[in-house]
Coordinates of C-alpha atoms and ligand atoms in Angstrom, one line a residue:
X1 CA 0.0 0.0 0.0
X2 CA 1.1 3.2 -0.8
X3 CA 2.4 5.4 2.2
X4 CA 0.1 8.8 1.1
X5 CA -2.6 6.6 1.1
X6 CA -2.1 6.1 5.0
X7 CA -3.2 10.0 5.4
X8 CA -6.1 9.5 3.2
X9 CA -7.4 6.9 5.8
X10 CA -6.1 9.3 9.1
X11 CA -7.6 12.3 7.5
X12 CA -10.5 10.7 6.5
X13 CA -11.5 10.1 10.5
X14 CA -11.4 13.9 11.1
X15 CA -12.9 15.9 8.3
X16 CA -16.7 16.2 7.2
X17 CA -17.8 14.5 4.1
X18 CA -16.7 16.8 1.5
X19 CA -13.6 16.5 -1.2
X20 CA -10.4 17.5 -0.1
X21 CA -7.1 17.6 -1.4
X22 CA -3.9 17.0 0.8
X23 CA -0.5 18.2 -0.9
X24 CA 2.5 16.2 0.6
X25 CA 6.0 17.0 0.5
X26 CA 9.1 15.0 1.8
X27 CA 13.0 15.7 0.8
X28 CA 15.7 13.0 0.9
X29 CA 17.5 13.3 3.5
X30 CA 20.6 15.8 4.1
X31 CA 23.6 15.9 6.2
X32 CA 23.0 19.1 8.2
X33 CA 25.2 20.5 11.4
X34 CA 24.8 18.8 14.6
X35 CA 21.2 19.4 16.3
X36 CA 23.2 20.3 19.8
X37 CA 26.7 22.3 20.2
X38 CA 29.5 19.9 20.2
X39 CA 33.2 19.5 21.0
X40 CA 35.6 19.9 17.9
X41 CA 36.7 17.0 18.1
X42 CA 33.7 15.3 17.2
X43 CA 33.5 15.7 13.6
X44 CA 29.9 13.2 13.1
X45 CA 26.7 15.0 11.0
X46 CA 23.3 14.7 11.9
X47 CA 20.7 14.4 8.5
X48 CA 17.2 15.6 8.0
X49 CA 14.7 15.7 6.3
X50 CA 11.7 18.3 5.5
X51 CA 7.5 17.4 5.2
X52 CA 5.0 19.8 4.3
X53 CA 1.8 19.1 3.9
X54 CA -1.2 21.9 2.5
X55 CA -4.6 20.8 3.1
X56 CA -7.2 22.8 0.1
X57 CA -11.1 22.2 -0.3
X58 CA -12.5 23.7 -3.4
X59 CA -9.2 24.8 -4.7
X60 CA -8.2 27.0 -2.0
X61 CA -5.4 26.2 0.2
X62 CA -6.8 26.2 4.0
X63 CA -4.3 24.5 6.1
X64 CA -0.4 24.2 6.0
X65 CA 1.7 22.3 8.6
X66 CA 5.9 21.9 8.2
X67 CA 7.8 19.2 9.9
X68 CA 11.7 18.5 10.3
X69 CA 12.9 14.8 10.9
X70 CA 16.2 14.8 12.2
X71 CA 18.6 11.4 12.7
X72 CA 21.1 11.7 14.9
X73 CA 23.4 9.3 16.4
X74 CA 20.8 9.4 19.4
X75 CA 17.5 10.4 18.5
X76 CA 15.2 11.0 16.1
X77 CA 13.6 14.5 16.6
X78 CA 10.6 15.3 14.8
X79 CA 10.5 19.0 15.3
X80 CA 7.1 20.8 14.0
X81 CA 8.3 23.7 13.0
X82 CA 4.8 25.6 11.7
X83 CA 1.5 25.4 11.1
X84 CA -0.9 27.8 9.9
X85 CA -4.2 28.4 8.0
X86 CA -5.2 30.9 5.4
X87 CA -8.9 31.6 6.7
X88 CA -10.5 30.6 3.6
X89 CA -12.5 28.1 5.0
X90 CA -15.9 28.5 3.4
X91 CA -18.6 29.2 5.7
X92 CA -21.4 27.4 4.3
X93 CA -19.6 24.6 4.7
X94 CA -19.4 22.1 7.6
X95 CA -16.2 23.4 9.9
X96 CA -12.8 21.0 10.3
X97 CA -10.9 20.9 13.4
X98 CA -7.6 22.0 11.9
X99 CA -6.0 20.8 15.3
X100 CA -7.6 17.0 15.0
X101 CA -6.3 17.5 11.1
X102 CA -2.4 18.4 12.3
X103 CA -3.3 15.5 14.8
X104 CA -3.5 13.4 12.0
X105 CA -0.7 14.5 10.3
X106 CA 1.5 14.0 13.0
X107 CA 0.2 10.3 13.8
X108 CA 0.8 9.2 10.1
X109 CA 4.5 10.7 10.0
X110 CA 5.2 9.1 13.4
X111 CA 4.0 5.6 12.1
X112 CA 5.1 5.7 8.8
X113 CA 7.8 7.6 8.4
X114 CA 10.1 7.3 10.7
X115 CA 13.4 5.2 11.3
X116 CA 12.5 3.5 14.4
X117 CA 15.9 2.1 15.6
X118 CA 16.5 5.2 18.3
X119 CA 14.5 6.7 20.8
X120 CA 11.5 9.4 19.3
X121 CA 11.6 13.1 20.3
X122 CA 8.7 15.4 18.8
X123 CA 9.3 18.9 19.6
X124 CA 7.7 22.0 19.4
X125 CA 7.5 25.7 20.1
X126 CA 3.8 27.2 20.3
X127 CA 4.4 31.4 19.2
X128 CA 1.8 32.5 18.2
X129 CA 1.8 35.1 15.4
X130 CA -0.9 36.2 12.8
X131 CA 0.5 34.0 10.0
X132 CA 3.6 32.1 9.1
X133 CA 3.4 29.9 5.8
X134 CA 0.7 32.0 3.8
X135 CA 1.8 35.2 3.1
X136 CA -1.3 37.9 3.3
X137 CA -3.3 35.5 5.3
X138 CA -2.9 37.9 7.9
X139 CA -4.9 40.1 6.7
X140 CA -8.1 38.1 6.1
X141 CA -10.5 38.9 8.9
X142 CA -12.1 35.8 9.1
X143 CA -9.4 33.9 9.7
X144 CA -9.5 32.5 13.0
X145 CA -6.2 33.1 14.9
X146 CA -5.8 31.7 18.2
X147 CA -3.6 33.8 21.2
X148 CA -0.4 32.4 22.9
X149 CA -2.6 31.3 25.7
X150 CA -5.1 29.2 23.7
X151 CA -2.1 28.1 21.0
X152 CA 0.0 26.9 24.3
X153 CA -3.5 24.8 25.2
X154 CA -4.2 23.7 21.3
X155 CA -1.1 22.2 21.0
X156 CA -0.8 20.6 24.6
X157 CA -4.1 18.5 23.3
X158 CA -3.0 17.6 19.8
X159 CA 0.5 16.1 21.4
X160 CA -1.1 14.5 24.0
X161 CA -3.8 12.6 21.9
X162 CA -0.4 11.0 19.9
X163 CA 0.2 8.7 23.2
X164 CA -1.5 5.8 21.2
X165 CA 1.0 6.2 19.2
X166 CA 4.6 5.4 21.7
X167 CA 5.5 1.6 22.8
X168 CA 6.7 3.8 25.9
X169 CA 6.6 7.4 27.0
X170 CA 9.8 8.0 28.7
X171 CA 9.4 12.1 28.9
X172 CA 6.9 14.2 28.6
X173 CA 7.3 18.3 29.0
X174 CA 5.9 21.6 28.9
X175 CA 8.1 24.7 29.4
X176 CA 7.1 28.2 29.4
X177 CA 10.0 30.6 30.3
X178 CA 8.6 32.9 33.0
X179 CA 6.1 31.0 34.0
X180 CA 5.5 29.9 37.3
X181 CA 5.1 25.7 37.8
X182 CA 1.2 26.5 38.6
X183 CA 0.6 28.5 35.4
X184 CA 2.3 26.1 33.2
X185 CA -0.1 23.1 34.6
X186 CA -3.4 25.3 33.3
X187 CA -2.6 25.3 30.2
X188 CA -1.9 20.7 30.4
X189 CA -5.6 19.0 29.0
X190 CA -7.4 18.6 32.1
X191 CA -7.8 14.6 31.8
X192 CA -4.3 14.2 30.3
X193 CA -3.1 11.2 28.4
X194 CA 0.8 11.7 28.6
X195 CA 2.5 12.1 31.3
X196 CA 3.3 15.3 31.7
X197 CA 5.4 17.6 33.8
X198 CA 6.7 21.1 34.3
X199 CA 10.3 21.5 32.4
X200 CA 12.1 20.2 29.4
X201 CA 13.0 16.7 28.3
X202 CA 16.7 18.0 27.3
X203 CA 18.5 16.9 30.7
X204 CA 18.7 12.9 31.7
X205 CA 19.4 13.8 35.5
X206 CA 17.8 15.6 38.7
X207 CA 16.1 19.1 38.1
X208 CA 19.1 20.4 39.9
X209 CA 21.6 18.6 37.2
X210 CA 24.3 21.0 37.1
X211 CA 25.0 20.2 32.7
X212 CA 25.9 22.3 31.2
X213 CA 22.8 23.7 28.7
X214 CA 24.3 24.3 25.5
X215 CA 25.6 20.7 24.6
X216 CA 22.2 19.1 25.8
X217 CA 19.8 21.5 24.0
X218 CA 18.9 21.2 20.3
X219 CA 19.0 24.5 18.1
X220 CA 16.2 24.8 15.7
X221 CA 15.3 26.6 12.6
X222 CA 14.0 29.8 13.6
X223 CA 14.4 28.6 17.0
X224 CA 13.3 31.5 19.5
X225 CA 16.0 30.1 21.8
X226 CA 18.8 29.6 19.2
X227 CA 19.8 33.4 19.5
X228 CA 20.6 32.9 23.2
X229 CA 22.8 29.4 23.2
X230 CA 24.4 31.4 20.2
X231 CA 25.6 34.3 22.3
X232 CA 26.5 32.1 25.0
X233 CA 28.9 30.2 22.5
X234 CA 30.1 33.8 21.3
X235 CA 30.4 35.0 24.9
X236 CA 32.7 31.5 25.9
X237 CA 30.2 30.9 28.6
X238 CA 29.3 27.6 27.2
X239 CA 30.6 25.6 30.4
X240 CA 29.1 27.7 33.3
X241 CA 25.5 27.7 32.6
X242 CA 23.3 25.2 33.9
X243 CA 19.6 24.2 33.0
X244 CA 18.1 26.2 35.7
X245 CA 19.9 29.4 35.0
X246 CA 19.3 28.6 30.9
X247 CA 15.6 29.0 31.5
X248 CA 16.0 31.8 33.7
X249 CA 17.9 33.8 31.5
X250 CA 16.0 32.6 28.4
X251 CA 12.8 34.3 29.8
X252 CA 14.4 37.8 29.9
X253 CA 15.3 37.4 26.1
X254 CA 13.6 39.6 23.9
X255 CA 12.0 36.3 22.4
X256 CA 10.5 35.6 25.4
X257 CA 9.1 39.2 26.6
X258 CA 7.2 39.6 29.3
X259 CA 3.3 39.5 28.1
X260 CA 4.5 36.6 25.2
X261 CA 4.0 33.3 26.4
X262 CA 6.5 30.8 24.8
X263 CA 5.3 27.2 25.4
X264 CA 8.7 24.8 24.6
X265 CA 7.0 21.1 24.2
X266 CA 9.0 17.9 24.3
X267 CA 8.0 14.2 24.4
X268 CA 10.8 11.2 24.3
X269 CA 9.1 7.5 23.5
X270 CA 9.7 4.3 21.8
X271 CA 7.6 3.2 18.9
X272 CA 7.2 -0.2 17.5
X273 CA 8.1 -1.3 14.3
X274 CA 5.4 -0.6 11.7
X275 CA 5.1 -1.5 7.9
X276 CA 8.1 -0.8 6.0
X277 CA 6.9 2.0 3.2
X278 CA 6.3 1.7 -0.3
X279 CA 5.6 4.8 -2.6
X280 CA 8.3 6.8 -0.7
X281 CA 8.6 9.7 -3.2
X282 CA 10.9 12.3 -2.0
X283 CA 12.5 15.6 -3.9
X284 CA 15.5 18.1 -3.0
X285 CA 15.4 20.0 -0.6
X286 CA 16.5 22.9 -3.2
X287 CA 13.0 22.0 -4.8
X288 CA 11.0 21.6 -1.5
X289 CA 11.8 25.5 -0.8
X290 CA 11.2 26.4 -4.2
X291 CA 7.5 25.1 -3.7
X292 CA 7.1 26.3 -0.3
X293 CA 8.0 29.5 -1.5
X294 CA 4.9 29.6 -3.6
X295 CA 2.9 30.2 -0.7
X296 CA 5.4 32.4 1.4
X297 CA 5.1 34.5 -1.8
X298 CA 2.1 34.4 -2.8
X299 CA -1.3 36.6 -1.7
X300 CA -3.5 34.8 0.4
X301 CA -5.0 38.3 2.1
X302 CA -8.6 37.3 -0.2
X303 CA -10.3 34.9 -1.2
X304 CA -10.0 35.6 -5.4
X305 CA -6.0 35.7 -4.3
X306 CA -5.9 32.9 -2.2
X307 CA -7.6 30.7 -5.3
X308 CA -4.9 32.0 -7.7
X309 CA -2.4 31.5 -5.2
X310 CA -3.6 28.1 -4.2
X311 CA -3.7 26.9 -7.7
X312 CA 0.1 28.5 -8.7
X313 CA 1.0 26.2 -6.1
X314 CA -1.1 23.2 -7.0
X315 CA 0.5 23.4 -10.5
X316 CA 4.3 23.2 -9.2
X317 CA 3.6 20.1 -6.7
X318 CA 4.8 16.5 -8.5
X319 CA 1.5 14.6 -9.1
X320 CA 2.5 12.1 -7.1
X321 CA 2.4 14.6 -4.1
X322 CA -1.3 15.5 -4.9
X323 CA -3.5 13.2 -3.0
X324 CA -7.6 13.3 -3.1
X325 CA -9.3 12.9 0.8
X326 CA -12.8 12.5 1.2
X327 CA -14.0 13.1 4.8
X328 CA -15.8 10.8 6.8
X329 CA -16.9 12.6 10.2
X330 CA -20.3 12.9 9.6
X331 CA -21.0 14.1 13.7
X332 CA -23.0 17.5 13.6
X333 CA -20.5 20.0 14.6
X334 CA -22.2 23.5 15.8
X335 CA -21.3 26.7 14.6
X336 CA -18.4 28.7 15.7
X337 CA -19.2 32.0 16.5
X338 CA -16.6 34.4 17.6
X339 CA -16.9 35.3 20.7
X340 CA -14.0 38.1 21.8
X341 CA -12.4 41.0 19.8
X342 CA -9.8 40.0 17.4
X343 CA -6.9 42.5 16.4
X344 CA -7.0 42.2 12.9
X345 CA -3.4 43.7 10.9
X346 CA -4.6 45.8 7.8
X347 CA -0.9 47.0 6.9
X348 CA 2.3 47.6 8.6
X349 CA 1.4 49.3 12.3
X350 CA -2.0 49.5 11.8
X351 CA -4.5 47.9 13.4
X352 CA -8.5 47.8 13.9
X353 CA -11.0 45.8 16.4
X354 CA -13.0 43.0 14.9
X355 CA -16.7 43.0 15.0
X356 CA -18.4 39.7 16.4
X357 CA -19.0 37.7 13.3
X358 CA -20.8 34.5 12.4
X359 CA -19.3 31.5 10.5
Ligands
ACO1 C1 4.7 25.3 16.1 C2 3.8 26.4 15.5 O1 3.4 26.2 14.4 S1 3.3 27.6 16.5 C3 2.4 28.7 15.4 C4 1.0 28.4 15.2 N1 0.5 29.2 14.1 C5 0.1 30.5 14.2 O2 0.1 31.1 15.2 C6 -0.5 31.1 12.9 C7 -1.8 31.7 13.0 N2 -2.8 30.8 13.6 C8 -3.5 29.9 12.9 O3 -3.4 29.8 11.7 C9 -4.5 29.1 13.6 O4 -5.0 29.8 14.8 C10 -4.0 27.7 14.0 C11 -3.4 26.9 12.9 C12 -2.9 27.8 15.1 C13 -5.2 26.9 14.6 O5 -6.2 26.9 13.7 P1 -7.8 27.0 14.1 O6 -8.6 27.1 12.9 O7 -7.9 28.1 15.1 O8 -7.9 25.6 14.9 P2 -9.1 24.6 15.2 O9 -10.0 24.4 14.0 O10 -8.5 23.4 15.8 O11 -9.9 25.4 16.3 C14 -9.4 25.7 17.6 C15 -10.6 26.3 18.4 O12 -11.0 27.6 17.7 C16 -12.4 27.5 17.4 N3 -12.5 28.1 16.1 C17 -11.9 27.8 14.9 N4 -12.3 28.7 13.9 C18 -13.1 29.5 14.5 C19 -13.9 30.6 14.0 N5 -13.8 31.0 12.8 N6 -14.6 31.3 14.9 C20 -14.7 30.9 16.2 N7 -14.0 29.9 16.7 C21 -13.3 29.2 15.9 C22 -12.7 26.0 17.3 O13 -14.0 25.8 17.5 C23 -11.8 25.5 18.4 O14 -12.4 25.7 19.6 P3 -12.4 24.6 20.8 O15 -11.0 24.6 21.3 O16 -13.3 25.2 21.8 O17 -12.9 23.4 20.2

């Protein structure tokens, strides 16, 4: 069975009955620099590779969700690096749960495509910000963007419903620099899954384990906390700072202002050996940018510029990479309504309240 048709199947569970089209990117894999700072001596490489996946109904792209998979001598990390959504949804249609659909996405790259001969680590940083893969979106009023608050909750439940998916769960954490431990455990699902605690999943020993932070902590692409293990590299104070003090300093970067709320989510499991793949189409990494750049260039602020935009994309992606999902959920979902002020961004610096709308 082919691999893409695994998502069909996962995806099918969470959307209504209505004709979607998921678009699927993977690279090969490429030798990249090590995920933690290192000695000089050790000359090894870590690899990765890059997955992202645009969910369109009607010929308008309405979901977009990136993914790194990094092997390292250790781990595999499977950092999700963003998702977004254009707003586009249309209204007279029955509403998806974008975050059972990134769910989904996540469960399927988990069981399918990845090597399973090291531990797993998935991690994540929830920032929220009006839009990251589709330029303009930002700008549509009616799409729905969720604060730090209720992003640090959204993505707390879509990790914790992948449990089903770990042999064993050895770590499970939630850090938010600044944040008291109480504070942190509000925003944890209430009848939690996982196994969760206050911290990070970087350190093997006590809270109070002197390491040192830089070697244990990975650095990202546009990692919020990659500016500050930088300047401690620059500033040679690589061997004096421990985890606490790393989190304490972290929270007074710019990054992490006060009023921002960070959340920094790590899990560490085992998974069990699945079905090997077959239809394991992959492309450069050259060419997966070029495509990405489609949307991160193109005008998704309406709805007429969202469909041209959508289809300059859909023309570019390999047909192989083009895969039809019709939903399945056929529960009666109410209406959202919206029920606090949005700040919507019309241009640069300017900004307007949002009226309560229906949808
Ligand atoms: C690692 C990272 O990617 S962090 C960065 C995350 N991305 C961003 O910040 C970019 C901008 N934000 C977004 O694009 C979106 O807010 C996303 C992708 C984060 C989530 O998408 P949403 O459409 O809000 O998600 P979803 O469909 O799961 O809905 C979440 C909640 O909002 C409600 N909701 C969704 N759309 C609407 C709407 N138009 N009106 C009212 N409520 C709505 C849902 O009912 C749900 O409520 P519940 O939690 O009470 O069930």
């Amino acid at each position: 069975m082919l691999a893409e048709s695994r998502f069909v199947d996962l995806l099918a569970q969470v959307l209504p009955p209505l004709e979607f089209k998921l678009y699927h990117l993977k690279t090969h894999l490429k030798k990249c620099r090590k995920l933690v700072f290192t000695s000089k001596s050790d000359k090894s490489v870590d690899a990765y590779a890059t997955h992202f996946f645009v969910l369109s109904l009607d010929g308008i792209d309405l979901l977009g969700l990136e993914v790194y998979i990094y092997e390292s001598r250790e781990y595999t990390t499977m950092f999700v690096s963003k998702a977004d959504t254009t707003g586009h949804y249309p209204s007279d249609k029955p509403p998806t749960q974008m975050g059972k659909v990134v769910q989904q996405l996540l469960r399927g790259l988990i069981r399918y495509y990845l090597p399973l001969d090291k531990p797993v680590r998935v991690c994540l940083f929830a920032k929220a910000e009006r839009q990251y893969l589709f330029l303009g979106s930002a700008k549509n009023p009616l799409k729905h963007v969720l604060s730090d608050a209720q992003l640090v909750k959204w993505w707390a439940s879509c990790l914790d419903g992948l449990k089903s998916e770990f042999s064993s769960i050895k770590k499970c954490a939630l850090q938010i620099p600044g944040a008291s431990e109480a504070a942190v455990k509000s925003y944890l699902p209430s009848n939690p899954q996982l196994p969760w605690t206050v911290g990070d999943i970087f350190w093997e020993g006590a809270p109070d384990d002197p390491t040192i932070a830089v070697k244990r902590i990975p650095r990202f692409p546009d990692d919020p906390k990659l500016r500050f293990l930088e300047f401690l590299v620059a500033e040679k104070r690589v061997k004096k700072v421990s985890r606490a003090q790393f989190w304490i300093e972290l929270q007074s970067r710019q990054e992490f202002r006060l009023g921002t709320t960070v959340g920094i989510f790590g899990l560490e499991g085992t998974v069990d050996k699945h079905e090997s793949l077959e239809g394991n189409h992959s492309i450069t990494q050259k060419e997966a940018r070029l495509l990405r750049e489609v949307t991160l260039e193109g005008d998704y602020s309406t709805k007429s510029s969202a469909e041209y935009s959508s289809n300059e994309f859909a023309s570019r992606v390999p047909s192989y990479a083009e895969i039809d999902v019709k939903g399945t959920l056929t529960t009666p979902v109410v209406k959202r309504t919206v029920e606090t002020p949005q700040v919507n961004v019309l241009s640069a610096g300017l900004v307007r309240k949002k009226q309560k709308t229906q949808r």
